Coordinates of C-alpha atoms in Angstrom, one line a residue:
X196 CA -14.6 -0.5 23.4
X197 CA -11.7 -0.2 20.4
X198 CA -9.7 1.7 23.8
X199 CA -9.7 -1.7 25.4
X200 CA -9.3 -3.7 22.3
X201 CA -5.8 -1.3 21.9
X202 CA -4.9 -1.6 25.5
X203 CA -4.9 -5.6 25.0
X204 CA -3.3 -5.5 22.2
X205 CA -0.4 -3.5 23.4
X206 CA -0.2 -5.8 26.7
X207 CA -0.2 -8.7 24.4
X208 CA 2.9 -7.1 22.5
X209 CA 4.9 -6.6 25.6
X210 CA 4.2 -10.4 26.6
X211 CA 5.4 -11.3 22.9
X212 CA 1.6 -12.6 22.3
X213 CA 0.3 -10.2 19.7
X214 CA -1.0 -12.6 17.1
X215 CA -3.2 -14.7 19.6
X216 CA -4.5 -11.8 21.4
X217 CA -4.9 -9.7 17.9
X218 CA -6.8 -12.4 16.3
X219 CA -9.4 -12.5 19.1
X220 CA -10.0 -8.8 20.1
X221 CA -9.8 -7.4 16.1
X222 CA -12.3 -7.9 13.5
X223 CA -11.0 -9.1 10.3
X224 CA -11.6 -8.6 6.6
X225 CA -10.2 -11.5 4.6
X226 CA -8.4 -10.2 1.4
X227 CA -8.9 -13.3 0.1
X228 CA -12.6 -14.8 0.3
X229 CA -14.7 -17.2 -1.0
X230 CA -13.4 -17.3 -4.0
X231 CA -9.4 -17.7 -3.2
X232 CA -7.9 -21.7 -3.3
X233 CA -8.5 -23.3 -0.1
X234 CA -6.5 -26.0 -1.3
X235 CA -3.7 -24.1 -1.4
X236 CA -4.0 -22.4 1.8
X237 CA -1.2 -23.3 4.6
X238 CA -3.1 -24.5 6.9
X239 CA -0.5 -24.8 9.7
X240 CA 3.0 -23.8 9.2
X241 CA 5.9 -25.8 11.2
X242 CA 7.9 -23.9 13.5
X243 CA 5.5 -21.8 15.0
X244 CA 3.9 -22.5 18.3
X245 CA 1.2 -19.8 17.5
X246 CA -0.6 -19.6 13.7
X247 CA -0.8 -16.3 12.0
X248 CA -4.4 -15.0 12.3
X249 CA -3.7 -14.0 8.4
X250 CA -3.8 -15.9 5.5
X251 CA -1.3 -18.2 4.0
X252 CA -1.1 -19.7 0.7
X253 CA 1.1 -21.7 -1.2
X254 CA 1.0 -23.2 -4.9
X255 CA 1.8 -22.6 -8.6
X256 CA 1.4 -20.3 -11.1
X257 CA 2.1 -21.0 -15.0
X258 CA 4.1 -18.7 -17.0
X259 CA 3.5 -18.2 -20.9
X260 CA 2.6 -22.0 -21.0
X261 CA 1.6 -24.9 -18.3
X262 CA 4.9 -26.3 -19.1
X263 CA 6.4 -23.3 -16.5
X264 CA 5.4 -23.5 -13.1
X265 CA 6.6 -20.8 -10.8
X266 CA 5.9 -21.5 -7.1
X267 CA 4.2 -18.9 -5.4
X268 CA 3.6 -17.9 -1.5
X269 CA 1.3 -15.5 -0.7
X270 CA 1.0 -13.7 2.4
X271 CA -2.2 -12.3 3.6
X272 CA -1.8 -8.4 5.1
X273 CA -2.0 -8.2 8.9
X274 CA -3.9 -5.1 8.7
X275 CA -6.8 -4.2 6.3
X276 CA -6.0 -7.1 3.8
X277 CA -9.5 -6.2 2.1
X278 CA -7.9 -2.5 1.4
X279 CA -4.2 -2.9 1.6
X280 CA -2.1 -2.7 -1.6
X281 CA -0.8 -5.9 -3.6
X282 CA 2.8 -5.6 -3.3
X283 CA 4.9 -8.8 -5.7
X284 CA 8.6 -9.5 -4.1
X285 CA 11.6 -11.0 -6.6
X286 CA 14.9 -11.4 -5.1
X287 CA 17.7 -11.4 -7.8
X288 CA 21.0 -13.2 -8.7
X289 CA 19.7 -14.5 -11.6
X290 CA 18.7 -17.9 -9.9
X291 CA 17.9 -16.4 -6.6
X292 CA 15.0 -17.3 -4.5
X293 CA 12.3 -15.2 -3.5
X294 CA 11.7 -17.1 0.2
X295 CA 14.9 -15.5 0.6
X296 CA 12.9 -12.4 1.2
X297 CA 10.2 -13.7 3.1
X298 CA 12.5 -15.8 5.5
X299 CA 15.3 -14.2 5.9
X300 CA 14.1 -10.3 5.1
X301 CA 10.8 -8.7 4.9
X302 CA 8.4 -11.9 5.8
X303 CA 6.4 -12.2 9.0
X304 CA 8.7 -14.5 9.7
X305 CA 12.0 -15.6 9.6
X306 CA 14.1 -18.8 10.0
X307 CA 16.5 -19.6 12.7
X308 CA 18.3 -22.5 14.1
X309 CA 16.3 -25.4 15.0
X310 CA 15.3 -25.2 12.0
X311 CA 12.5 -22.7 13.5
X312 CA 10.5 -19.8 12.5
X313 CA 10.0 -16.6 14.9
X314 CA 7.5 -13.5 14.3
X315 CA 9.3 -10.6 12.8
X316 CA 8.1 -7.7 14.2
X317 CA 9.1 -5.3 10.9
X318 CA 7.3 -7.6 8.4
X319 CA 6.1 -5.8 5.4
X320 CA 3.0 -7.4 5.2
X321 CA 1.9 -5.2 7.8
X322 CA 1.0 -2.8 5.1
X323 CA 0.3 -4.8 2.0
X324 CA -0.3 -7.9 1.2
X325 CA 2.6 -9.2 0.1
X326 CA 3.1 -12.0 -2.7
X327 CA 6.9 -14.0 -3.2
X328 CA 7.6 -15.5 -6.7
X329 CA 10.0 -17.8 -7.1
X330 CA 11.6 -17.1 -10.8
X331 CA 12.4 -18.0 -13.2
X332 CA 11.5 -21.7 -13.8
X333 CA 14.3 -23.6 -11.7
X334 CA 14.9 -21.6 -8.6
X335 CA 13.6 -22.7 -6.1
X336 CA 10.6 -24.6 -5.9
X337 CA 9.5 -23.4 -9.5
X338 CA 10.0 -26.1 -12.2
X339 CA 9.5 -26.5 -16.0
X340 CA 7.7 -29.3 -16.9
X341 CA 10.1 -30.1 -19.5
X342 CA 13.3 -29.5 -17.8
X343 CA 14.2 -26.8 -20.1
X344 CA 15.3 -23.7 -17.4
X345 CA 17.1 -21.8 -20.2
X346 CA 15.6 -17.9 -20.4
X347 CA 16.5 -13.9 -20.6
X348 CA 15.5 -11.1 -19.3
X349 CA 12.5 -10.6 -22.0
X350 CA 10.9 -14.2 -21.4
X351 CA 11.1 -14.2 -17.4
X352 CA 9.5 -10.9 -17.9
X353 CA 7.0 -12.3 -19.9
X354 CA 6.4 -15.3 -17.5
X355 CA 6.2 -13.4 -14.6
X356 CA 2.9 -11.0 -16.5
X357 CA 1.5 -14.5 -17.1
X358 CA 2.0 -15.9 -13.8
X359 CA 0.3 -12.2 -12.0
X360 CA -2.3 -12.9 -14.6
X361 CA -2.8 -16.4 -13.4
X362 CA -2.9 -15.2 -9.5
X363 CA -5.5 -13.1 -10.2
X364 CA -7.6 -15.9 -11.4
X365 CA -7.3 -17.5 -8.2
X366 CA -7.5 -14.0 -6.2
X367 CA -9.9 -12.0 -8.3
X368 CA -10.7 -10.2 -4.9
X369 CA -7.5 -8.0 -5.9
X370 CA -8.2 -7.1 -9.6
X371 CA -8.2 -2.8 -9.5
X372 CA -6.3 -3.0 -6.4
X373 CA -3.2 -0.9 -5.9
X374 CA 0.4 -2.8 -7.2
X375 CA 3.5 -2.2 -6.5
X376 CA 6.1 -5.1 -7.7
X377 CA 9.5 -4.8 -5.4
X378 CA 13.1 -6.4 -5.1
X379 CA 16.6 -6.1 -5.0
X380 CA 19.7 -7.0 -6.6
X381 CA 19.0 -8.5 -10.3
X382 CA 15.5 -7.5 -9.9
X383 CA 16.5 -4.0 -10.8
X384 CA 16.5 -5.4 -14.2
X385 CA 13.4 -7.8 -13.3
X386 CA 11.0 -5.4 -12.2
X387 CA 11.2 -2.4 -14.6
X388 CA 11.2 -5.1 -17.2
X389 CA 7.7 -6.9 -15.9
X390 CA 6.3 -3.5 -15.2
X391 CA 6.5 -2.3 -18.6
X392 CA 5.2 -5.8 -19.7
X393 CA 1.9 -4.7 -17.5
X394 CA 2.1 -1.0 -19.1
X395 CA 2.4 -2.4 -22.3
X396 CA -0.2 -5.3 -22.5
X397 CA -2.4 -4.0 -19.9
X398 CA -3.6 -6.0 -16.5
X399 CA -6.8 -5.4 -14.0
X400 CA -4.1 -4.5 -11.1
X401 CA -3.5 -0.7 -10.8
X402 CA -0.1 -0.5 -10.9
X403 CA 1.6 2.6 -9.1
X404 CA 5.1 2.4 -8.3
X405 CA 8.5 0.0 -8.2
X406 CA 10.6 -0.4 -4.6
X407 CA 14.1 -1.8 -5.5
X408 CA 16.8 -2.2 -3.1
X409 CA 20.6 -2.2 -4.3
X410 CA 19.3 -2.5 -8.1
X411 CA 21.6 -3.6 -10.6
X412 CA 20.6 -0.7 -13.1
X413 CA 23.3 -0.4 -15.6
X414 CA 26.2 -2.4 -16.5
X415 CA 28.7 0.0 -17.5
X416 CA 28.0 2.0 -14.5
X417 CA 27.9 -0.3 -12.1
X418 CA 31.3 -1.6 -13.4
X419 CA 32.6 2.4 -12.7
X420 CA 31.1 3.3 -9.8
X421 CA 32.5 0.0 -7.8
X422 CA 36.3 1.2 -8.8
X423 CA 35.1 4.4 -7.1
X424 CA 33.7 2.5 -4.5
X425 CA 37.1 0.7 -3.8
X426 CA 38.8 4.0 -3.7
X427 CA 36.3 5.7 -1.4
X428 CA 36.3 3.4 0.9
X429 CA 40.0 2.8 0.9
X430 CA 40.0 -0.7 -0.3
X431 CA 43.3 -0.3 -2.8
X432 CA 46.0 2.2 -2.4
X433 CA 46.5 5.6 -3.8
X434 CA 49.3 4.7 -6.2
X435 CA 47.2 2.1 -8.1
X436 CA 44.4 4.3 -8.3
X437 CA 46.5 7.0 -9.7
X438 CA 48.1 4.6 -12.3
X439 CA 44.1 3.5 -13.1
X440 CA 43.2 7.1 -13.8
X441 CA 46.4 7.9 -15.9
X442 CA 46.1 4.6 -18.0
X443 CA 42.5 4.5 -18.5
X444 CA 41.2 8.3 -18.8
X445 CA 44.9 10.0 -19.7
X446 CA 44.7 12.4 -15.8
X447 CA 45.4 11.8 -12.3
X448 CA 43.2 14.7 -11.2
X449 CA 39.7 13.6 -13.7
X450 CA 36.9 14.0 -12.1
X451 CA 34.6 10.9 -13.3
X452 CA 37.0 8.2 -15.5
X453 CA 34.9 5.6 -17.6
X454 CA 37.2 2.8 -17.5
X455 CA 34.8 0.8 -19.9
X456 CA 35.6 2.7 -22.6
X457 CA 39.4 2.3 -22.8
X458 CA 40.6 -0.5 -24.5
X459 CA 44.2 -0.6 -23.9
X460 CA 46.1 -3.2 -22.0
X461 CA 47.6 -0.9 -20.0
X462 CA 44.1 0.1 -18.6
X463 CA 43.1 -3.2 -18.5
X464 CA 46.4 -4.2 -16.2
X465 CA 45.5 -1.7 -13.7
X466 CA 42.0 -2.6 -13.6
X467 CA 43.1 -6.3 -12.9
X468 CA 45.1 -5.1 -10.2
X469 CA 41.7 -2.5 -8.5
X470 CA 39.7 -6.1 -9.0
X471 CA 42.0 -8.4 -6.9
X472 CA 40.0 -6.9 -3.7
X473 CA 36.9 -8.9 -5.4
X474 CA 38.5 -11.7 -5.0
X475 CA 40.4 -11.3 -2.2
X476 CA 37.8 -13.2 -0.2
X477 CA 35.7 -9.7 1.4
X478 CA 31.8 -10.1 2.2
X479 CA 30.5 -7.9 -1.2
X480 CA 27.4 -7.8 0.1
X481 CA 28.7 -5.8 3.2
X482 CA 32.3 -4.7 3.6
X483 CA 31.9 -4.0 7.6
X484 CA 30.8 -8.2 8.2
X485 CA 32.7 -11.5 8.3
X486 CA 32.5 -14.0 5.8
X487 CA 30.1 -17.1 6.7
X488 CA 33.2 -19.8 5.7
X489 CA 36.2 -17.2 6.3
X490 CA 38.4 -15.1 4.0
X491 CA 39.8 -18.1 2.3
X492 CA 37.2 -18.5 -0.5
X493 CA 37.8 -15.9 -3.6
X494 CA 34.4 -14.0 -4.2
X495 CA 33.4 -16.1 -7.6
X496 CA 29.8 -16.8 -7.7
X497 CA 26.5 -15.9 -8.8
X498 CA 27.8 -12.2 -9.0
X499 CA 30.7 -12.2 -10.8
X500 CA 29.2 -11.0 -13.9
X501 CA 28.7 -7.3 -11.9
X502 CA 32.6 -7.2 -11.7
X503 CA 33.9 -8.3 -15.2
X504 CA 36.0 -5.5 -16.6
X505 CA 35.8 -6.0 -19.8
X506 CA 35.8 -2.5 -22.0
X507 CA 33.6 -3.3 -24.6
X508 CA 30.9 -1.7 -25.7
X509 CA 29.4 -4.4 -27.7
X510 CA 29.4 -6.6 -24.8
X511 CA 26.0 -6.2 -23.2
X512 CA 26.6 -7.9 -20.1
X513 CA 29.8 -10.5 -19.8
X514 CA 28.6 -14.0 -19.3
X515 CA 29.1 -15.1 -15.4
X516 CA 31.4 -17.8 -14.4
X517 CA 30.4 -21.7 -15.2
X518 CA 29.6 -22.6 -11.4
X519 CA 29.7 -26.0 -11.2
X520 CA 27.9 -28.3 -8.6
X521 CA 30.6 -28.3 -5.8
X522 CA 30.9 -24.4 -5.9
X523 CA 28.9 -22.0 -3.5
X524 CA 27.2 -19.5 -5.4
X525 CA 26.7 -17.1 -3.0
X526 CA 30.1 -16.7 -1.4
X527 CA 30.2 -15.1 2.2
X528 CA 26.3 -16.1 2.8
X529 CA 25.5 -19.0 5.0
X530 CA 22.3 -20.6 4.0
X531 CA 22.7 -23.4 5.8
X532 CA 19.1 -22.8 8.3
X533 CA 16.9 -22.0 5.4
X534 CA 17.8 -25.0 3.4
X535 CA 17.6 -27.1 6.1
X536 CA 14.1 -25.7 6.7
X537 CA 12.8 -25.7 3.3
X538 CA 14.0 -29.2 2.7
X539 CA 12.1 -31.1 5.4
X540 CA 9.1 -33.4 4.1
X541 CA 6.7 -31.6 6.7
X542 CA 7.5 -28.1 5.2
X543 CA 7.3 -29.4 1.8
X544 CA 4.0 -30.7 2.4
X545 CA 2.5 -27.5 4.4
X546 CA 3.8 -25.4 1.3
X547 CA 2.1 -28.1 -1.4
X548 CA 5.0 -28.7 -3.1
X549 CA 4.0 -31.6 -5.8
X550 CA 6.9 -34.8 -5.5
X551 CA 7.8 -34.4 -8.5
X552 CA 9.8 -31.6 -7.5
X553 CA 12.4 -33.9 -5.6
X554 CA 15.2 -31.6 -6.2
X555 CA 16.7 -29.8 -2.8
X556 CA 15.4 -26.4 -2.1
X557 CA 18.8 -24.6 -2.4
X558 CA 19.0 -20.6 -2.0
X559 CA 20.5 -19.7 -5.2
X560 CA 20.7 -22.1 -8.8
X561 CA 24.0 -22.3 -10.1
X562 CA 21.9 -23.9 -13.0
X563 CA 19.7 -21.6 -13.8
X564 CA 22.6 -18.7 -13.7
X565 CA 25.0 -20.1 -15.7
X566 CA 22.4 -20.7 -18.7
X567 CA 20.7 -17.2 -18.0
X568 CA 20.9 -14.8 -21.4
X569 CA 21.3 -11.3 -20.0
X570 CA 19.3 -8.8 -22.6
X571 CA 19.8 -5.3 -21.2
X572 CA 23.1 -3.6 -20.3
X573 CA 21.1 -0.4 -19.3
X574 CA 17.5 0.1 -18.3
X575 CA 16.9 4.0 -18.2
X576 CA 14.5 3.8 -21.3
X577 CA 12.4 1.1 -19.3
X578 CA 12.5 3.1 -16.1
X579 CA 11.5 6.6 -18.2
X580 CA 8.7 4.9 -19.8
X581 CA 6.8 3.7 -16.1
X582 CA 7.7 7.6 -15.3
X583 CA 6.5 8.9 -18.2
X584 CA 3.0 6.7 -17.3
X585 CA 2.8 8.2 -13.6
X586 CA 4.5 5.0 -12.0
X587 CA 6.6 6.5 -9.2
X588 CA 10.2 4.2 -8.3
X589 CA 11.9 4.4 -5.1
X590 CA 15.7 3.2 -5.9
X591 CA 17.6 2.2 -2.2
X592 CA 20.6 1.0 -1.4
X593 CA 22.5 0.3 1.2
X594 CA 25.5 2.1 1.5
X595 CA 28.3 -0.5 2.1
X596 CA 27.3 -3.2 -0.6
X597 CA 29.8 -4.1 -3.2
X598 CA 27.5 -5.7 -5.5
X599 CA 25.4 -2.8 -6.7
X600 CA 27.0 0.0 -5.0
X601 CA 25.3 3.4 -4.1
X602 CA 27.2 5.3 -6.2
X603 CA 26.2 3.6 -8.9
X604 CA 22.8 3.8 -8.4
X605 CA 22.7 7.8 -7.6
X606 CA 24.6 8.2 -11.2
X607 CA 22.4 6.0 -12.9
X608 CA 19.5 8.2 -11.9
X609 CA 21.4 11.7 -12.2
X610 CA 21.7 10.6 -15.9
X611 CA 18.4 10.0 -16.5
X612 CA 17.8 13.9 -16.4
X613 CA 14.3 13.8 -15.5
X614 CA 13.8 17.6 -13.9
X615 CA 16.4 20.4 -15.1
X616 CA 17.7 21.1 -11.4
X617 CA 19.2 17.9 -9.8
X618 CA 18.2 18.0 -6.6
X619 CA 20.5 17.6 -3.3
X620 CA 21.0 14.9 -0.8
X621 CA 18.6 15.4 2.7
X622 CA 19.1 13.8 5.4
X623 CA 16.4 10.8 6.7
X624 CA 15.2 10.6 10.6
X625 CA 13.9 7.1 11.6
X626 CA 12.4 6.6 15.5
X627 CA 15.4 3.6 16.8
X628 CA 14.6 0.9 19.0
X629 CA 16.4 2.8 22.0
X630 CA 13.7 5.7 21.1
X631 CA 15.8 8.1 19.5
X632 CA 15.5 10.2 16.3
X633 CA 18.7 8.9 14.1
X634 CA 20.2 9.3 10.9
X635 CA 18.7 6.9 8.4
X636 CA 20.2 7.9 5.6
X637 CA 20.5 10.2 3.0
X638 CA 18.0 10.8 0.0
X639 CA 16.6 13.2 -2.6
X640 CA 13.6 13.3 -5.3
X641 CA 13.0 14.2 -8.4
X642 CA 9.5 14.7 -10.1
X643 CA 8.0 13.8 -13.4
X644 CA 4.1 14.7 -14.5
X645 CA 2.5 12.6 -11.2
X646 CA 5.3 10.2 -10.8
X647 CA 8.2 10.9 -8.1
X648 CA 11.6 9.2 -8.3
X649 CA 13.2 8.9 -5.2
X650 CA 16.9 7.9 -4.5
X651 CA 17.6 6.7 -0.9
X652 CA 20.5 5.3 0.9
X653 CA 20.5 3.1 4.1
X654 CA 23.1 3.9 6.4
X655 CA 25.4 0.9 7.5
X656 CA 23.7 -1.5 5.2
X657 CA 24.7 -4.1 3.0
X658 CA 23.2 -5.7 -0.4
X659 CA 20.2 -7.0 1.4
X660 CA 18.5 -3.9 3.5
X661 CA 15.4 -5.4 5.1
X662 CA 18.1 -8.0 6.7
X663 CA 20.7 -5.5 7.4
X664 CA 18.2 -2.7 9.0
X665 CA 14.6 -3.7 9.3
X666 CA 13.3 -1.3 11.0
X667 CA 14.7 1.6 8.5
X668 CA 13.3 -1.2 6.0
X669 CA 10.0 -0.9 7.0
X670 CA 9.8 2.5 7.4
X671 CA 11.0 3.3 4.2
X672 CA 8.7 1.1 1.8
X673 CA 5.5 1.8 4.1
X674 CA 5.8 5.5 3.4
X675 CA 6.7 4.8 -0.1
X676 CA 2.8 2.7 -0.4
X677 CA 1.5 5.8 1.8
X678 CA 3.0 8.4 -0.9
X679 CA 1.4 6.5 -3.8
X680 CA -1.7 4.9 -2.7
X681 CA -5.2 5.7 -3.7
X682 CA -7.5 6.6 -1.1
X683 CA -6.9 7.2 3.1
X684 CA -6.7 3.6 3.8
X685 CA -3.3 3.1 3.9
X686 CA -2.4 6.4 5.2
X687 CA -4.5 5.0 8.9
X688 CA -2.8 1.9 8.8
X689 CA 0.8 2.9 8.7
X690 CA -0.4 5.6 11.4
X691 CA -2.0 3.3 13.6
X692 CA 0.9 1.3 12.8
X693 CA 3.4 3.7 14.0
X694 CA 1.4 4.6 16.9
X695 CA 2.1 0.6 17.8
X696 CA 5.4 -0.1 16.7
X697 CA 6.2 3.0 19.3
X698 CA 4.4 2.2 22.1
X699 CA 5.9 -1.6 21.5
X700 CA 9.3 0.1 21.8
X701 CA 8.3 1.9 25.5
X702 CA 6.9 -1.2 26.8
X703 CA 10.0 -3.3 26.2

């Protein structure tokens, strides 16, 4: 019988029906049941012509007090939802939004022109159930009831344990379940931060390991490593990088120079000249693609805190641009669908989003940015405490973002010294579309008690990896939640699941 359940399943893949046929020839297990908010379920969601057969839901959770309200969406796992892990998604900025992720990168769906939604075929919630937060208060659809949107790294940290504390009021189906919290961008400060809050102060979740893509890790060395990057790739000339080295580290021929410790203004001159490529109106977020409004607009925005040279070691993290109004904050990205699907009254509605929210859904907050208090200029006591607790952290990056370069990232975790013997970069196979076995990457691991650290790099990719190269995406964070699981559950989903995803690939 479960031969011709498969069989129809597979036929209603090739005929781009799988979620009407899988809802009628598979049994499901509700992750959330009786006891989850049914008025906060999505009951229909415009733009698709076919409903999910998993559940959808949509509402607020409060932070530290009522008077911060974070919007929430959670998505129901396709596969197992009773078993699967709870997996939490924050994209970064600071003032970024989380839909980000689920419409434009890892989501079961995503948002085209129309405005529309279509299936995504590499969604993570294939494997977990997956849960978006918008955050801090004033990204988004989050609000504080006050108006007051001012925080740091400690308080959104601090929110964000009260807010999972909150959604496991409402979903007390998933208290002992398997967590992993995930990101990119500014939530490499985000995440470790919130997982040491739930190490610290304790939660029912079980939490096992951290997925960040291109993390922002360290400031100092991200500052380094994307002069190196500019060099490597050749984006400034030999000369200037020669005069850099001399000025800044006293040797053409030094291996590793630390500009941000040399305070001269001869080091800072030839810096300035390395940085005009920042601003020279390249996409950051991937070298190798066009800018969404042209090369005319200089790369100032929400980032431009990552590429202030400023030597000082007192300086924890230099305070980004004042963006006002009129000013894109995320140059080179065109968020012109998402907005213009987020912002209709019907979509609103579907999503419960109260009217007193009447500000625009916008992608990024210049707001909430520009009054952001950045607490940590280096998190490698934060990420050697989850270690130290058996949490396992997977750290990748694409390899042609600007932003949080992979060079930075690989240092950043060499320095933490975890195992005496670094280990070396391997080589990563994925299965492509066109069926063949290609490089995805490189990575390497290094182990600590019963936690693993993994480095990986995505080949080709820019800042945002599930975009970029979902299918490498996907396979990467589902055999991270196999590798760190409890139990065999997962293990026969992301089998079965890769048994599927193939077979889709012959049949089309």
């Amino acid at each position: 019988m479960y031969v011709l359940h498969l069989v129809l399943l597979l036929l209603s893949v090739a005929q781009g029906e799988r979620h009407r046929w899988y809802h009628a020839y598979f049994p499901r297990f509700f992750a959330s049941g009786p006891s989850a908010p049914t008025d906060e379920r999505v009951a229909a969601l415009p733009g698709l012509t076919v409903q999910p057969n998993y559940a959808l839901y949509s509402g607020y959770l409060h932070g530290t007090s009522n008077n911060v309200q974070l919007h929430y969406w959670f998505v129901e796992a396709e596969n197992r939802p009773n078993k699967a892990p709870l997996v939490l998604w924050l994209n970064g900025g600071p003032g970024c939004s989380s839909l980000e992720g689920l419409l434009q990168e890892n989501g079961p769906f995503k948002v085209i022109p129309g405005p529309t939604l279509k299936y995504n075929p590499y969604s993570w919630n294939k494997v977990a159930n997956m849960l978006y937060l918008e955050s801090p208060a004033g990204v988004g659809f989050s609000y504080a009831q006050d108006g007051t949107i001012a925080t740091d790294d400690d308080l959104t940290a601090q929110n964000n344990y009260n807010a999972l504390l909150h959604f496991l009021e409402k979903f007390p189906n998933f208290e002992g379940r398997d967590f992993f919290i995930a990101g990119e961008s500014y939530a490499g400060i985000y995440v470790p931060t919130l997982a040491v809050q739930l190490l610290r102060n304790g939660s029912p979740l079980k939490l096992k390991g951290l997925f960040v893509g291109n993390p922002l890790t360290n400031r100092d060395i991200n500052v380094n490593s994307a002069l190196y990057f500019l060099n490597y790739y050749g984006l400034t000339d030999e000369s200037a990088w020669n005069t850099a080295l001399r000025e800044c580290c006293g040797d053409e021929c030094v291996r590793k120079c630390t500009f941000t410790d040399n305070t001269s203004s001869k080091c800072t001159k030839a810096i300035t000249y390395l940085k005009r490529v920042i601003n020279s109106g390249l996409n950051l977020y991937n070298i190798y693609e066009s800018c969404a409004e042209g090369a005319t607009e200089a790369a100032d925005g929400i980032y431009s805190h990552y590429f202030e040279f400023r030597p000082s070691v007192s300086h924890k993290f230099s305070r980004p641009k004042q963006l006002n109004k009129t000013e894109k904050v995320l140059p080179c990205i065109d968020d012109t669908v998402i907005r213009a699907y987020l912002n209709q009254p019907q979509v609103r509605s579907a999503l419960h989003i109260p009217p007193e929210v009447h500000d625009e859904w916008e992608l990024c907050s210049a707001d909430v940015n520009k009054q952001y208090r950045h607490s940590y200029a280096d998190t490698s006591d934060l990420y050697l405490e989850l270690l130290h607790a058996n949490v396992s952290v997977a750290l990748y990056s694409g390899d042609v973002d600007l932003v949080c370069n992979h060079l930075g990232t690989e240092w950043f975790l060499d320095d933490l010294q975890v195992q005496a013997d670094k280990p070396n970069l391997t080589r990563w196979l994925f299965v492509d579309e066109d069926k063949t076995r290609q490089v995805g990457g490189w990575k390497k691991e290094w182990k600590l008690n019963g936690a693993v650290l993994r480095f990986v790099t995505v080949r080709g990719s820019g800042h945002m990896v599930p975009q970029d190269k979902p299918l490498q995406a996907f396979n990467l964070f589902a055999d991270f939640l196999k590798d760190n699981t409890s139990g065999s559950g997962l293990s026969k989903i992301v089998l079965c699941l890769s048994s599927l995803l193939f077979i889709h690939q012959l049949l089309n």
